[in-house]
JSON list of C-alpha atoms in Angstrom, two decimals:
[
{"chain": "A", "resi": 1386, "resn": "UNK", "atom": "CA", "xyz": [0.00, 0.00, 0.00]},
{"chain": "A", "resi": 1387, "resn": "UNK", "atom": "CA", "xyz": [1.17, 3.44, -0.84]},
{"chain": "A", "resi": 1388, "resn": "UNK", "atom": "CA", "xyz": [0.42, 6.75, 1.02]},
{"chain": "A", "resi": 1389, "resn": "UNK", "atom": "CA", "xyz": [0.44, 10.33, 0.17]},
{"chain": "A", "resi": 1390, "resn": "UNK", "atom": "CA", "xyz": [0.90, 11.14, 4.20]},
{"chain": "A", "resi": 1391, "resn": "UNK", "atom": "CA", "xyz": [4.56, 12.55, 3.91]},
{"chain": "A", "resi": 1392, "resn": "UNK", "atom": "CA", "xyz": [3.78, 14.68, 1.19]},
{"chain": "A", "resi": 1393, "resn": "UNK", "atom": "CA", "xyz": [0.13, 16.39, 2.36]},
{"chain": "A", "resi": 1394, "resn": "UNK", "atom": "CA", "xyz": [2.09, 16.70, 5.95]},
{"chain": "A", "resi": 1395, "resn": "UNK", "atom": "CA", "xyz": [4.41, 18.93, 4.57]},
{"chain": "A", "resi": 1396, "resn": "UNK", "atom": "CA", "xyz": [1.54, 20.63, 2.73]},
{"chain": "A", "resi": 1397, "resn": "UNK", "atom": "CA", "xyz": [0.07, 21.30, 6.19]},
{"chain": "A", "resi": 1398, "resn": "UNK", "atom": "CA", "xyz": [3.93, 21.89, 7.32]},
{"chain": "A", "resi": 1399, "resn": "UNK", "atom": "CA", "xyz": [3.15, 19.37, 10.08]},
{"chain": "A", "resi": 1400, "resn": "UNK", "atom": "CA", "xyz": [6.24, 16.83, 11.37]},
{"chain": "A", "resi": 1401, "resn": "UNK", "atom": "CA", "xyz": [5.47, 13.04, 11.98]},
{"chain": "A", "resi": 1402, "resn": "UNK", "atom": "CA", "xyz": [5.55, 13.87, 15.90]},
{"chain": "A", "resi": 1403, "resn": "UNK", "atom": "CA", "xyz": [2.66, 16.36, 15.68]},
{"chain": "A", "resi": 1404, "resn": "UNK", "atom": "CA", "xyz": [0.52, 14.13, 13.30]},
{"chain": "A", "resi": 1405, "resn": "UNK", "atom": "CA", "xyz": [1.41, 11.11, 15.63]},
{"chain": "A", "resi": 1406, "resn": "UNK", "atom": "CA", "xyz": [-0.37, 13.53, 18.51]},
{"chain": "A", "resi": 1407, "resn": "UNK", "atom": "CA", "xyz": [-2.90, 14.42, 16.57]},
{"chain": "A", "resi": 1408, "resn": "UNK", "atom": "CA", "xyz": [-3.88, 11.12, 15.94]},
{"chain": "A", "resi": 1409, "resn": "UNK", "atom": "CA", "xyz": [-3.11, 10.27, 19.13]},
{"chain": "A", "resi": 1410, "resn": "UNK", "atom": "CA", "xyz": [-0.40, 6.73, 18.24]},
{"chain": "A", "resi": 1411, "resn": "UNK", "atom": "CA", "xyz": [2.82, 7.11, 18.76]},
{"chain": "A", "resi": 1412, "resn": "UNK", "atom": "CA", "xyz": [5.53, 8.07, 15.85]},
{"chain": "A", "resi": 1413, "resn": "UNK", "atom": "CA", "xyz": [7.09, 5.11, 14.59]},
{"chain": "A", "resi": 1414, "resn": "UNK", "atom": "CA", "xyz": [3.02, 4.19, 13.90]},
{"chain": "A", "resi": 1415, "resn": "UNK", "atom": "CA", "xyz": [3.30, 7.26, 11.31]},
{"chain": "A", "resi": 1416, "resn": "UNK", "atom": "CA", "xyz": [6.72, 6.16, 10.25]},
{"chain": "A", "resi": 1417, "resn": "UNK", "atom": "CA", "xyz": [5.68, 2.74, 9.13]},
{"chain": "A", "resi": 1418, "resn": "UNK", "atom": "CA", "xyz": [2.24, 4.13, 7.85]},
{"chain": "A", "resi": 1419, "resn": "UNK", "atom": "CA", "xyz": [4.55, 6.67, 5.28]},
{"chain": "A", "resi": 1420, "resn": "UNK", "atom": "CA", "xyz": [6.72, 3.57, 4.35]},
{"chain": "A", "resi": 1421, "resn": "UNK", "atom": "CA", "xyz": [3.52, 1.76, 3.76]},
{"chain": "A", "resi": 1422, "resn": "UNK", "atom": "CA", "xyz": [4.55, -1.42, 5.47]},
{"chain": "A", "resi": 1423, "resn": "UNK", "atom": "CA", "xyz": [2.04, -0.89, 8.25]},
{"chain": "A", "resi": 1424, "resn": "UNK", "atom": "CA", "xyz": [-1.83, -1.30, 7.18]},
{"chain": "A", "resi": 1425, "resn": "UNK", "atom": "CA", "xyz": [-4.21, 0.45, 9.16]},
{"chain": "A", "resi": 1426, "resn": "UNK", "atom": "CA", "xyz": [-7.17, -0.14, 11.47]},
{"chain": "A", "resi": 1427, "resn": "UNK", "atom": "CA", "xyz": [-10.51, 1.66, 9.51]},
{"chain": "A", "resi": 1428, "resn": "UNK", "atom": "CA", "xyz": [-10.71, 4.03, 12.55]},
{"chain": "A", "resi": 1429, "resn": "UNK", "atom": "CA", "xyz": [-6.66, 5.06, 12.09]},
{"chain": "A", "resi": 1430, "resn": "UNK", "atom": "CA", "xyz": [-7.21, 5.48, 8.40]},
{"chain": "A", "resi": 1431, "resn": "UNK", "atom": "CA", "xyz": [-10.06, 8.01, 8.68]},
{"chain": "A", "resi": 1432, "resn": "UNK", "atom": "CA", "xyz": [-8.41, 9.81, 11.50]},
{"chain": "A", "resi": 1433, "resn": "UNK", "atom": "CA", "xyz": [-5.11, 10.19, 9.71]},
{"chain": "A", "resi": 1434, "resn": "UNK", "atom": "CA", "xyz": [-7.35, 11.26, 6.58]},
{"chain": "A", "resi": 1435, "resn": "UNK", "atom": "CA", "xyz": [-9.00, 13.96, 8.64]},
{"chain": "A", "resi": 1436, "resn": "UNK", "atom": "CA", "xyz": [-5.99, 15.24, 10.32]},
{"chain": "A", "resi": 1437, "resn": "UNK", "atom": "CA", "xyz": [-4.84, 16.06, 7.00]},
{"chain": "A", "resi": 1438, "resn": "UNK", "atom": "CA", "xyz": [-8.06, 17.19, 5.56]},
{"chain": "A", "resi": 1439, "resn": "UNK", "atom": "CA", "xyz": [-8.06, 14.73, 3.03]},
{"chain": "A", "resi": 1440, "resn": "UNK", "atom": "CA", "xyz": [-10.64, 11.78, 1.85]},
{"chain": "A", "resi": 1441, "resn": "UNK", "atom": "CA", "xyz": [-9.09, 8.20, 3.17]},
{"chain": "A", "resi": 1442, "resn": "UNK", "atom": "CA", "xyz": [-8.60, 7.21, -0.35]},
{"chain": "A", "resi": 1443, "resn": "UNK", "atom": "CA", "xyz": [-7.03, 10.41, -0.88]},
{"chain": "A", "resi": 1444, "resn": "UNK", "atom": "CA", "xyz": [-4.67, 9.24, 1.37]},
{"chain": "A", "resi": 1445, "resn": "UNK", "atom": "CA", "xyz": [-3.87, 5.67, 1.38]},
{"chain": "A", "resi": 1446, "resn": "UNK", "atom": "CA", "xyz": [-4.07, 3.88, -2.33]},
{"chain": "A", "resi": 1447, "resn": "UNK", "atom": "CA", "xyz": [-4.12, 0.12, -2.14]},
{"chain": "A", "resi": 1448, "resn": "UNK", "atom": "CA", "xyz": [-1.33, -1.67, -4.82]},
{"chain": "A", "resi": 1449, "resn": "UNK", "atom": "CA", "xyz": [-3.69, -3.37, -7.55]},
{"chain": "B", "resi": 1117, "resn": "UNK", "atom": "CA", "xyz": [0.20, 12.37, 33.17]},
{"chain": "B", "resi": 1118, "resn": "UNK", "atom": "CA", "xyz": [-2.85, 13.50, 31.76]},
{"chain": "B", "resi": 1119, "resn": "UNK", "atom": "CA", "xyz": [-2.19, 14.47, 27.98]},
{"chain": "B", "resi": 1120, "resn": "UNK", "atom": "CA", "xyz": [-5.13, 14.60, 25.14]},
{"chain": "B", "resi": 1121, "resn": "UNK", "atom": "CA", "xyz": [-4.19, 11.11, 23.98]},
{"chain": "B", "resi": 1122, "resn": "UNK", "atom": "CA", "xyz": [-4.04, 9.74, 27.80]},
{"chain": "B", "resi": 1123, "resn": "UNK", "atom": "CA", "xyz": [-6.81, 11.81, 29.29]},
{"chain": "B", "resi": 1124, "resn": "UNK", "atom": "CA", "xyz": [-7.07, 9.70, 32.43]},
{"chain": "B", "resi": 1125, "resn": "UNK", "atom": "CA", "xyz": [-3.23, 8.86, 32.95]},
{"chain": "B", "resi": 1126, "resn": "UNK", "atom": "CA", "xyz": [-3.72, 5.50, 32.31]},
{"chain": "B", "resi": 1127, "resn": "UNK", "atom": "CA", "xyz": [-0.65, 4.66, 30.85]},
{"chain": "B", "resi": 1128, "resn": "UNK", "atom": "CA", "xyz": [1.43, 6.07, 34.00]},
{"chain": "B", "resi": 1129, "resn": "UNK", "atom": "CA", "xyz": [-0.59, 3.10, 35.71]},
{"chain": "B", "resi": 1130, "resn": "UNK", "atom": "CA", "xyz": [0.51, 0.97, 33.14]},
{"chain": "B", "resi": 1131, "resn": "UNK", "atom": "CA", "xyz": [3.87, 2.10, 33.65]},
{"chain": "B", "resi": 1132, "resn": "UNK", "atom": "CA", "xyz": [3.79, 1.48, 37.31]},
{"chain": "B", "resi": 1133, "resn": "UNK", "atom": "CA", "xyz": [2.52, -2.17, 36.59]},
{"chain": "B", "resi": 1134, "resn": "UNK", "atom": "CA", "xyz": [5.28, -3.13, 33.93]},
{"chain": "B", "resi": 1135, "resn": "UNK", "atom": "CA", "xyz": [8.30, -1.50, 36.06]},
{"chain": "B", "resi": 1136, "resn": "UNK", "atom": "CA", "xyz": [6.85, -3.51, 39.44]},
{"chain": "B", "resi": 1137, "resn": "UNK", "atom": "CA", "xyz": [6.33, -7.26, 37.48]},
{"chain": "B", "resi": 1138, "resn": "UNK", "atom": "CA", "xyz": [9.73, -6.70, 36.11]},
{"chain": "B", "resi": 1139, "resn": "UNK", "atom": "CA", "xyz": [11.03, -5.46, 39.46]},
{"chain": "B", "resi": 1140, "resn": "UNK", "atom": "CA", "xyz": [9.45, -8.85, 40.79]},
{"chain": "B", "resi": 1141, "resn": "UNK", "atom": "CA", "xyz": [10.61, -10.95, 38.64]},
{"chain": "B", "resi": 1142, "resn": "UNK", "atom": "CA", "xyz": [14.58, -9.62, 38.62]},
{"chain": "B", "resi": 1143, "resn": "UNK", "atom": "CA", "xyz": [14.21, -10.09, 42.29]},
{"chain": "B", "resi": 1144, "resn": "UNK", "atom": "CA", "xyz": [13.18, -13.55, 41.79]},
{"chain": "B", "resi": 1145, "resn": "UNK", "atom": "CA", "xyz": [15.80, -14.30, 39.30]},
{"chain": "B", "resi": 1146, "resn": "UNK", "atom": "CA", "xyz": [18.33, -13.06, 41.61]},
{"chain": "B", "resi": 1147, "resn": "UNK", "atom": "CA", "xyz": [16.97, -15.30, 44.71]},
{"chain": "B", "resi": 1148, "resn": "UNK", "atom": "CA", "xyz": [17.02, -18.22, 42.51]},
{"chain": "B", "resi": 1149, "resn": "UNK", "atom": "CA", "xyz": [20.53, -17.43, 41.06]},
{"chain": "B", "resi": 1150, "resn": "UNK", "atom": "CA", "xyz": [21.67, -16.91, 44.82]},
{"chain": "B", "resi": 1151, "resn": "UNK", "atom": "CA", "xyz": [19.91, -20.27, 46.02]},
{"chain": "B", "resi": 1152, "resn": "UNK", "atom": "CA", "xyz": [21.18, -22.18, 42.56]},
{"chain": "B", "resi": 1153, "resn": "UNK", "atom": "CA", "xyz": [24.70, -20.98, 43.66]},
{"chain": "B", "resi": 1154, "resn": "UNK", "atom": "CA", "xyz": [24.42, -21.21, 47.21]},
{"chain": "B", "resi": 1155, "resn": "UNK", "atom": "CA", "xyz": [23.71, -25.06, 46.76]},
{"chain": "B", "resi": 1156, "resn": "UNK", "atom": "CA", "xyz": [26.70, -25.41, 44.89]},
{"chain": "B", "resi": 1157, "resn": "UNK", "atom": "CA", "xyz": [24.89, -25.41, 41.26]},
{"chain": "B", "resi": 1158, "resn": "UNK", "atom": "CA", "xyz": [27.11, -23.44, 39.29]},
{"chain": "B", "resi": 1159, "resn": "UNK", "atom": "CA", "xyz": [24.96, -23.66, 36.08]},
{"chain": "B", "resi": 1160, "resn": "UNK", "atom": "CA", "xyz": [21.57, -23.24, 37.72]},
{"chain": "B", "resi": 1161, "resn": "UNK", "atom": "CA", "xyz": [23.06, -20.11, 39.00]},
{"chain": "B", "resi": 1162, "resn": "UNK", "atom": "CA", "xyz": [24.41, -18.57, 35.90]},
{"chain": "B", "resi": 1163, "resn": "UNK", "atom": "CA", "xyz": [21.01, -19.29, 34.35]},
{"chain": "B", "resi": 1164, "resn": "UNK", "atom": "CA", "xyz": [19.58, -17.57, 36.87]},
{"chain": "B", "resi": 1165, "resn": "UNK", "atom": "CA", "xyz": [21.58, -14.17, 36.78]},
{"chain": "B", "resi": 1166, "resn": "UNK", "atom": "CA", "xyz": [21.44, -14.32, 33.01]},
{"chain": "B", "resi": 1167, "resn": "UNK", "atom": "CA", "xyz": [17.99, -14.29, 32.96]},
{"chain": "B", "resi": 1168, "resn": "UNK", "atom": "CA", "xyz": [17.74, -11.55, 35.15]},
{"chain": "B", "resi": 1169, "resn": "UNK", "atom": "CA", "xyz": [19.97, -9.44, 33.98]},
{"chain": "B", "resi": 1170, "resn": "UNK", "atom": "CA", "xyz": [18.01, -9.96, 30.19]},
{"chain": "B", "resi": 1171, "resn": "UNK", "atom": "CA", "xyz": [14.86, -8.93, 32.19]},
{"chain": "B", "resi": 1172, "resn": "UNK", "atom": "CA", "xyz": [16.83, -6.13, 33.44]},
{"chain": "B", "resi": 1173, "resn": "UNK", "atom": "CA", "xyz": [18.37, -4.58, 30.20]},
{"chain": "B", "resi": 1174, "resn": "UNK", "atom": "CA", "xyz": [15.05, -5.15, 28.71]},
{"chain": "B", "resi": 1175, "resn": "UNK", "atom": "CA", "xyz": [13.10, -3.34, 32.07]},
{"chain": "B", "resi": 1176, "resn": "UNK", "atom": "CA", "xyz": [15.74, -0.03, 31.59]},
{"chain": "B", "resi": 1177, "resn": "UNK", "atom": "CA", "xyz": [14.54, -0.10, 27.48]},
{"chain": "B", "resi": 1178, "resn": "UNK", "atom": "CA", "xyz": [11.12, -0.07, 28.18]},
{"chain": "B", "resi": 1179, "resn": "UNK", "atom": "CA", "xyz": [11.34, 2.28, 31.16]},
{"chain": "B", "resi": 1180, "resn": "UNK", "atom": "CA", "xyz": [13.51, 5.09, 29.28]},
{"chain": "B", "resi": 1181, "resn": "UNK", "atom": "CA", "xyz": [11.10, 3.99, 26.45]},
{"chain": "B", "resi": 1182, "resn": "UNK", "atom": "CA", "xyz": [7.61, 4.42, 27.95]},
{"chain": "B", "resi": 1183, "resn": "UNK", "atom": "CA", "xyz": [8.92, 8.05, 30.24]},
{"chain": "B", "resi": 1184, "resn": "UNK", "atom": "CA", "xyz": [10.33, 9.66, 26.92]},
{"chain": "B", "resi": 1185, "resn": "UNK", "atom": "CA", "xyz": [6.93, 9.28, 25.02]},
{"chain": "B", "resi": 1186, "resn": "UNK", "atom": "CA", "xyz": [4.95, 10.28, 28.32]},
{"chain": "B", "resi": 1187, "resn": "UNK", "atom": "CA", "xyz": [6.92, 13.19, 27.99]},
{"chain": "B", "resi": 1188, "resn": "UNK", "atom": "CA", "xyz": [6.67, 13.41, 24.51]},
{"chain": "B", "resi": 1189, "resn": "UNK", "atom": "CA", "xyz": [2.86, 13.19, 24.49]},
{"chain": "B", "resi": 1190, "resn": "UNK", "atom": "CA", "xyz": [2.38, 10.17, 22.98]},
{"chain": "B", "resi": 1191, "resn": "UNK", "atom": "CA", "xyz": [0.49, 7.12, 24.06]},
{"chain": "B", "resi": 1192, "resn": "UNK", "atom": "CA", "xyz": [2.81, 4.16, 25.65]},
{"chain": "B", "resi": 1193, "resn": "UNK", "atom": "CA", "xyz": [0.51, 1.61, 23.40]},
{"chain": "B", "resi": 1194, "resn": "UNK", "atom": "CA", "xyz": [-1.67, 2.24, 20.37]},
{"chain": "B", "resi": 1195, "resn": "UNK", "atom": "CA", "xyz": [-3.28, 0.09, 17.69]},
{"chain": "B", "resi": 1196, "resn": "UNK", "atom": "CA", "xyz": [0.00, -1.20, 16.34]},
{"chain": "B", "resi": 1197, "resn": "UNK", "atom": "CA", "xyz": [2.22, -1.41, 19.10]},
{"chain": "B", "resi": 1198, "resn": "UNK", "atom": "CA", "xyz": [-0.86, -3.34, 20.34]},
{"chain": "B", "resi": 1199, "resn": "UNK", "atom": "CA", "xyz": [-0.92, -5.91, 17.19]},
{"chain": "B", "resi": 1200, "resn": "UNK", "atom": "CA", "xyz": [2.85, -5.89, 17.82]},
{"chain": "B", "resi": 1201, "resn": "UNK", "atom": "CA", "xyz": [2.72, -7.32, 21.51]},
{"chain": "B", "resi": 1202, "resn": "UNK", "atom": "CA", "xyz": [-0.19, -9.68, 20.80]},
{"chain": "B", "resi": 1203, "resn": "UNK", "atom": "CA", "xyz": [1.81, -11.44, 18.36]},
{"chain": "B", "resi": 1204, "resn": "UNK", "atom": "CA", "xyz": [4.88, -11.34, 20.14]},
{"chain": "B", "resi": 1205, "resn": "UNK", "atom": "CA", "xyz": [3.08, -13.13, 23.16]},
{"chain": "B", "resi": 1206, "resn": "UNK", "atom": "CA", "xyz": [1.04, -15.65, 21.02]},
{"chain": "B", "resi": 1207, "resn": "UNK", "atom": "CA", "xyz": [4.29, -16.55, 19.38]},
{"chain": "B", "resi": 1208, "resn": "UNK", "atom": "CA", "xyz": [6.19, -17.07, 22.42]},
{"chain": "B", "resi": 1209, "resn": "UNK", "atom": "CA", "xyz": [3.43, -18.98, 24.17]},
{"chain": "B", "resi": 1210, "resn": "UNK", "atom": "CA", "xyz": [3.95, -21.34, 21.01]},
{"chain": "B", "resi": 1211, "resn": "UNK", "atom": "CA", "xyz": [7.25, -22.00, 21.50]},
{"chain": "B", "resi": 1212, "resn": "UNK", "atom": "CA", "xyz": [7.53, -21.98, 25.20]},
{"chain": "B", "resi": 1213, "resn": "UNK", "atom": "CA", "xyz": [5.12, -24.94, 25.08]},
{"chain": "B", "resi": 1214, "resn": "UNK", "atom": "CA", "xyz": [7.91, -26.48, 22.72]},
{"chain": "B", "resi": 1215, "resn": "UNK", "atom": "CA", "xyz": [10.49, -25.54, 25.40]},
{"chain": "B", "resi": 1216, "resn": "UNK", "atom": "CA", "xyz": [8.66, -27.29, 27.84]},
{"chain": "B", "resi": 1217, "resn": "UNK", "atom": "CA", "xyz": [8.69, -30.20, 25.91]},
{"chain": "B", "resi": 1218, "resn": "UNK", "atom": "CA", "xyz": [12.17, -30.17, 25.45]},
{"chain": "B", "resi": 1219, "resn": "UNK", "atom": "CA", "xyz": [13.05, -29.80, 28.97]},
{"chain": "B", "resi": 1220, "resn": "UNK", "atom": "CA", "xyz": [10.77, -32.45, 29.91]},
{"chain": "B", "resi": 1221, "resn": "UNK", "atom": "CA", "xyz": [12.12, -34.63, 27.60]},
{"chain": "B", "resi": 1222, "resn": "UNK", "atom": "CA", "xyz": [16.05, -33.95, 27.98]},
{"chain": "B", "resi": 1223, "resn": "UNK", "atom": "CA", "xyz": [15.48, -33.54, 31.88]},
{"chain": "B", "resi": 1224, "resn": "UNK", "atom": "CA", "xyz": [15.15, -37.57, 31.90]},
{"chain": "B", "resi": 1225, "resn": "UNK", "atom": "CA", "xyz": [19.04, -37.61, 30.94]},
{"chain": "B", "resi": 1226, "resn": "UNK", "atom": "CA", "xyz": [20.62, -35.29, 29.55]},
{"chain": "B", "resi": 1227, "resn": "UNK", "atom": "CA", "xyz": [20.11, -32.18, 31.75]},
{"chain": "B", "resi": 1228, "resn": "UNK", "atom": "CA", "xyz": [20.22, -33.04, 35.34]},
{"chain": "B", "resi": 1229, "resn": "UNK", "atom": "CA", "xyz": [17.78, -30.37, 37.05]},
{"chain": "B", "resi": 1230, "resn": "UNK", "atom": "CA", "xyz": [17.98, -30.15, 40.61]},
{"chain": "B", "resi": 1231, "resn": "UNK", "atom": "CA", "xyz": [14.76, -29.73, 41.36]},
{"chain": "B", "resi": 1232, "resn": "UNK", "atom": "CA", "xyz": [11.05, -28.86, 39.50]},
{"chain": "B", "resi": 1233, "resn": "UNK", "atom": "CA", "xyz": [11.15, -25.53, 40.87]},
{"chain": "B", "resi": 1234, "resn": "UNK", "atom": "CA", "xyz": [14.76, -25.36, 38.59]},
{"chain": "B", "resi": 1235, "resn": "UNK", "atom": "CA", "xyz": [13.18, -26.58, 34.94]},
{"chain": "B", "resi": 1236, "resn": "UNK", "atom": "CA", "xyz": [10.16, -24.57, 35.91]},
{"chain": "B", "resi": 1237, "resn": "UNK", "atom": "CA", "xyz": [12.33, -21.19, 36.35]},
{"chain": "B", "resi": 1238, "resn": "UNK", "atom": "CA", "xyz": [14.33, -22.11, 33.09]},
{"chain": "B", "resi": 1239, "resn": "UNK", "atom": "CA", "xyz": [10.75, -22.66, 31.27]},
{"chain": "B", "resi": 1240, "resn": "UNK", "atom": "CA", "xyz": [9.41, -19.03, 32.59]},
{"chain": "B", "resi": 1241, "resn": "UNK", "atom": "CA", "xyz": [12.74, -17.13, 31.80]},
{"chain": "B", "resi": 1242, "resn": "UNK", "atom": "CA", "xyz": [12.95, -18.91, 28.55]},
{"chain": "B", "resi": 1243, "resn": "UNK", "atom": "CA", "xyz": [9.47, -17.80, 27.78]},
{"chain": "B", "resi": 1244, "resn": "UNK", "atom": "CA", "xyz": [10.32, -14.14, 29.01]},
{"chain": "B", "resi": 1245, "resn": "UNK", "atom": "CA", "xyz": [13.16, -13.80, 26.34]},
{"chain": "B", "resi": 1246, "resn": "UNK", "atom": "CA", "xyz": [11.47, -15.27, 23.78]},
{"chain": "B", "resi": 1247, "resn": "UNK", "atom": "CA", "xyz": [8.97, -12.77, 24.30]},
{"chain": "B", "resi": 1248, "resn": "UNK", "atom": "CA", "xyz": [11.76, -10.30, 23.94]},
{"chain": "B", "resi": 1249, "resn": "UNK", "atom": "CA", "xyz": [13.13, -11.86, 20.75]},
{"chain": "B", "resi": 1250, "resn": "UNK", "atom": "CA", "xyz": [9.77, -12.06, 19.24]},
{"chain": "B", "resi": 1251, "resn": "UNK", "atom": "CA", "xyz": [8.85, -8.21, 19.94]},
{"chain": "B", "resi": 1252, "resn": "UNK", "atom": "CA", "xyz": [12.02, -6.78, 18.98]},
{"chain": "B", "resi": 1253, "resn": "UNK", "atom": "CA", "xyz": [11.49, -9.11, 15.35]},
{"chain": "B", "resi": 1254, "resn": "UNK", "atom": "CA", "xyz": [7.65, -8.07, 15.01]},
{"chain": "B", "resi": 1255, "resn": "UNK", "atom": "CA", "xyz": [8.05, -4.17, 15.95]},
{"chain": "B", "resi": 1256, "resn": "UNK", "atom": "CA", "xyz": [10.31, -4.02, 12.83]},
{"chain": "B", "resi": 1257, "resn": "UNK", "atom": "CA", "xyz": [8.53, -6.28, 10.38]},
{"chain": "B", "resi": 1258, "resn": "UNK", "atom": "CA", "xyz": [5.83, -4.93, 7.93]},
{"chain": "B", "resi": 1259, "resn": "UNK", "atom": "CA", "xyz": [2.23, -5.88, 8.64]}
]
């Protein structure tokens, strides 16, 4: 799975520690969420989407 | 501490509760090492003390671990850390019920234990580090 997360937090000029609080997981959850190699819960998704004012498939885009 | 994502300080309880079981359980390993080597078994002994002293390295990680991200603001456990832990423990329940095995079949003659109490402590620490190995392999893998 590929995400867009690194590049619309830097739109929002926000660093993985603030998301991560925002959220409310801790940072190496937003690390392995930007390196895709970490697929999230429904609930995480949609929280991570809102945080960065973005639609969840806006966010995360599933491989095939 | 209260923070947004811990709004009722729950994981400075959960906190406490790790540092005293692992407080318990290095005291333990310690009073079995001393007993092991007070009744002359060298190897009981060793076992012992390196067992507790892998609790104890492990205890300090999590501890500098756990009060950095209190600090920090972020929670000690969320959903993956969770999925990391469950499958750390599932695994090493698996495999400690292999250990067990073993010891109960090499204890017949190849390991001499001195007593039950001995294979039982070797079966528990066992299970403790392979707890350890398993976590430290599942926090880095993709899932």
């Amino acid at each position: 799975m590929k995400t867009r997360i690194k590049e619309l937090r830097a739109r929002y000029g926000m660093t993985q520690e603030d998301l991560a609080r925002k959220v409310g997981v801790r940072r190496e959850t937003i690390v392995f969420l930007e390196q895709g190699k970490y697929n999230p819960s429904l609930k995480l998704a949609h929280d991570v989407a809102k945080a960065l004012k973005s639609r969840i498939e806006d966010v995360f885009i599933l491989d095939g | 501490m209260k923070t947004k994502n811990n709004p009722e300080g729950k994981d400075k309880i959960r906190m406490i509760a790790i540092m005293t079981v692992s407080l318990c359980v290095i005291a333990t390993g310690i009073l079995f090492s001393l007993n092991s080597f007070m009744k002359g078994d060298t190897a009981g002994g060793t076992a012992g003390a390196f067992i507790a002293v892998i609790i104890f390295a492990f205890a300090v990680f999590v501890f500098i671990r756990g009060n950095r991200d209190l600090k920090g603001g972020f929670p000690l456990r969320d959903e993956r850390s969770g999925k990391v832990i469950e499958k750390a423990t599932s695994k090493a329940f698996y495999v400690t019920l292999y250990l067990l095995l073993l010891i109960g079949f090499l204890s017949d003659d190849i390991i001499k234990f001195r007593d039950v109490s001995q294979a039982m402590g070797i079966a528990v620490g066992g299970m403790a580090i392979l707890f350890a190995v398993f976590w430290a392999y599942y926090n880095r893998k993709e899932f």
